[in-house]
Every structure is written in structure tokens, then in C-alpha cells.
């Protein structure tokens, strides 16, 4: 593993609620708008919204620049990367680690993995009942 580690959604929420970490949501703008976002208003740090890729899987060429501009000045402040299911967040956490940040990937992501019916209702941030602002769909 090339980053600080993986956290369950509950472990990530505990770090956020304690004020010791910053959430970085790396999903697309479309996902934020239509699926929803984590609600972190009960924490001391606002989340960062920096897409890892754009709609259609096009890599965000400005990811590193945006992270360096928006990320905390103290690079030891843990960054908790979140995507839909946990794959993009691991890649983003690796890049952040290479930039000198302390980075974690949130397992299961925001929506979790598809269940037997193909719907993402099995696990993940929103399915575990963590604070969420649901999208418009």
C-alpha cells in the first residue's frame, strides 16, 4: 500500500467528527449533484470537492494543482479520500501521499458495491447511515 491506509466509512466519520481530518470527495460533479454528498457540517472541516476524473472517465489534469491549492497547509493533517466505491479514492490517496500529504482511502466509497439486484444498496457511506445530503435524483 502506498498511502497511510484504508478506513471504513465509520472510522472515517469518527476522524472527521473529531476535527482531526479533512474529507476529499474525488467523484465527478455529476455524482455530487445526482447521488449526493457527505454532510460534514457537524465537523470542524469543510470537505474538498476535487474530481479525480470527469464524466466519461477523462482524467482531471488539474487534480494535483487543485489538491495543493485546497489542501491543508499542514500536510500531516489526514486527508480522507472518498469516491463511489473505493477505487478512485485509493489512486488519489497514492498521489496525495507522493505529494507529502497523510492520505487514507475510505473503503466502500459513498455508494458502496452493487448488490444482487445491481443497485448500490449494500454498503458505503450513505447506506451505512452516515450524514448525507442527497442529490436531485
Short mmCIF file of C-alpha atoms in Angstrom, two decimals:
data_model
loop_
_atom_site.label_atom_id
_atom_site.label_comp_id
_atom_site.label_asym_id
_atom_site.label_seq_id
_atom_site.Cartn_x
_atom_site.Cartn_y
_atom_site.Cartn_z
CA UNK A 1 0.00 0.00 0.00
CA UNK A 2 1.41 3.35 -0.95
CA UNK A 3 -0.73 5.55 1.34
CA UNK A 4 -1.47 5.68 5.09
CA UNK A 5 -4.23 3.07 4.99
CA UNK A 6 -7.87 2.23 4.41
CA UNK A 7 -10.71 3.31 6.70
CA UNK A 8 -14.26 2.06 6.94
CA UNK A 9 -16.88 4.76 6.48
CA UNK A 10 -17.49 4.73 10.24
CA UNK A 11 -13.77 5.13 11.00
CA UNK A 12 -13.59 8.00 8.52
CA UNK A 13 -16.59 9.69 10.12
CA UNK A 14 -15.00 9.36 13.58
CA UNK A 15 -11.84 11.11 12.33
CA UNK A 16 -13.91 13.84 10.68
CA UNK A 17 -16.16 14.30 13.72
CA UNK A 18 -13.11 14.72 15.96
CA UNK A 19 -11.91 17.56 13.72
CA UNK A 20 -8.61 15.85 13.00
CA UNK A 21 -9.11 15.17 9.28
CA UNK A 22 -10.39 16.63 6.02
CA UNK A 23 -12.62 14.72 3.61
CA UNK A 24 -11.71 14.89 -0.09
CA UNK A 25 -14.54 13.73 -2.36
CA UNK A 26 -12.99 12.75 -5.71
CA UNK A 27 -16.19 11.79 -7.53
CA UNK A 28 -17.47 13.72 -10.55
CA UNK A 29 -19.64 16.83 -10.42
CA UNK A 30 -22.49 14.73 -11.81
CA UNK A 31 -22.17 12.27 -8.94
CA UNK A 32 -22.19 15.08 -6.37
CA UNK A 33 -25.28 16.64 -7.94
CA UNK A 34 -27.33 13.50 -8.60
CA UNK A 35 -26.23 10.98 -5.96
CA UNK A 36 -25.44 13.31 -3.06
CA UNK A 37 -22.52 14.33 -0.90
CA UNK A 38 -21.36 13.61 2.64
CA UNK A 39 -22.74 16.13 5.12
CA UNK A 40 -19.82 17.29 7.23
CA UNK A 41 -21.38 20.39 8.78
CA UNK A 42 -21.12 18.66 12.18
CA UNK A 43 -17.33 18.62 11.87
CA UNK A 44 -14.69 21.32 12.09
CA UNK A 45 -13.52 20.96 8.47
CA UNK A 46 -15.42 21.50 5.25
CA UNK A 47 -14.94 18.78 2.63
CA UNK A 48 -12.92 19.37 -0.50
CA UNK A 49 -14.50 18.51 -3.85
CA UNK A 50 -11.80 17.68 -6.38
CA UNK A 51 -12.76 15.28 -9.17
CA UNK A 52 -10.24 12.54 -9.94
CA UNK A 53 -11.82 12.12 -13.36
CA UNK A 54 -14.52 13.94 -15.29
CA UNK A 55 -17.66 12.42 -16.76
CA UNK A 56 -16.71 9.68 -19.19
CA UNK A 57 -13.58 8.75 -17.24
CA UNK A 58 -11.45 11.62 -18.57
CA UNK A 59 -8.62 12.23 -16.06
CA UNK A 60 -8.61 15.59 -14.31
CA UNK A 61 -5.31 17.17 -15.45
CA UNK A 62 -5.54 19.72 -12.62
CA UNK A 63 -6.05 17.24 -9.76
CA UNK A 64 -2.59 17.79 -8.24
CA UNK A 65 -2.78 21.58 -8.56
CA UNK A 66 -6.29 21.68 -7.04
CA UNK A 67 -5.24 19.44 -4.15
CA UNK A 68 -2.18 21.56 -3.42
CA UNK A 69 -4.25 24.77 -3.51
CA UNK A 70 -7.19 23.49 -1.47
CA UNK A 71 -5.46 21.02 0.85
CA UNK A 72 -4.35 21.97 4.36
CA UNK A 73 -1.06 23.79 4.77
CA UNK A 74 -0.08 21.24 7.40
CA UNK A 75 0.39 18.14 5.29
CA UNK A 76 0.24 15.91 8.35
CA UNK A 77 -3.50 16.67 8.66
CA UNK A 78 -5.08 13.43 7.45
CA UNK A 79 -6.91 13.61 4.13
CA UNK A 80 -9.68 11.04 3.73
CA UNK A 81 -10.34 10.30 0.07
CA UNK A 82 -13.84 9.20 -0.94
CA UNK A 83 -15.21 8.07 -4.31
CA UNK A 84 -18.20 5.96 -5.36
CA UNK A 85 -16.89 2.53 -4.37
CA UNK A 86 -13.31 2.93 -3.12
CA UNK A 87 -11.20 2.54 -6.27
CA UNK A 88 -10.58 6.14 -7.38
CA UNK A 89 -10.02 7.14 -3.76
CA UNK A 90 -7.12 4.69 -3.42
CA UNK A 91 -5.46 6.10 -6.53
CA UNK A 92 -5.98 9.68 -5.31
CA UNK A 93 -4.61 8.79 -1.86
CA UNK A 94 -1.48 7.40 -3.52
CA UNK A 95 -0.93 10.63 -5.45
CA UNK A 96 -1.54 12.72 -2.32
CA UNK A 97 0.97 10.63 -0.38
CA UNK A 98 3.55 11.24 -3.11
CA UNK A 99 2.91 14.98 -2.63
CA UNK A 100 3.69 14.67 1.09
CA UNK A 101 0.15 14.53 2.48
CA UNK A 102 -1.04 11.95 5.02
CA UNK A 103 -3.73 10.20 2.98
CA UNK A 104 -6.31 7.48 3.58
CA UNK A 105 -8.85 5.83 1.29
CA UNK A 106 -12.41 5.32 2.52
CA UNK A 107 -13.41 1.71 1.88
CA UNK A 108 -16.75 1.07 0.15
CA UNK A 109 -16.92 4.70 -1.04
CA UNK A 110 -20.03 6.84 -0.94
CA UNK A 111 -22.39 4.39 -2.64
CA UNK A 112 -20.79 1.02 -1.94
CA UNK A 113 -20.79 -2.04 -4.14
CA UNK A 114 -23.74 -3.27 -6.20
CA UNK A 115 -25.97 -5.83 -4.52
CA UNK A 116 -27.53 -8.88 -6.16
CA UNK A 117 -30.08 -6.65 -7.91
CA UNK A 118 -27.33 -4.42 -9.35
CA UNK A 119 -28.29 -1.47 -7.15
CA UNK A 120 -25.73 0.12 -4.82
CA UNK A 121 -27.61 -0.57 -1.59
CA UNK A 122 -25.20 -2.91 0.20
CA UNK A 123 -22.67 -0.71 1.95
CA UNK A 124 -20.82 2.58 1.62
CA UNK A 125 -21.13 5.95 3.30
CA UNK A 126 -24.79 6.66 2.55
CA UNK A 127 -26.02 3.07 3.06
CA UNK A 128 -24.38 2.95 6.49
CA UNK A 129 -26.49 5.92 7.56
CA UNK A 130 -23.70 8.48 7.83
CA UNK A 131 -24.65 12.15 7.37
CA UNK A 132 -25.55 12.79 3.75
CA UNK A 133 -27.09 15.49 1.58
CA UNK A 134 -28.82 13.51 -1.13
CA UNK A 135 -28.69 14.55 -4.77
CA UNK A 136 -31.51 15.64 -7.00
CA UNK A 137 -32.36 12.18 -8.44
#
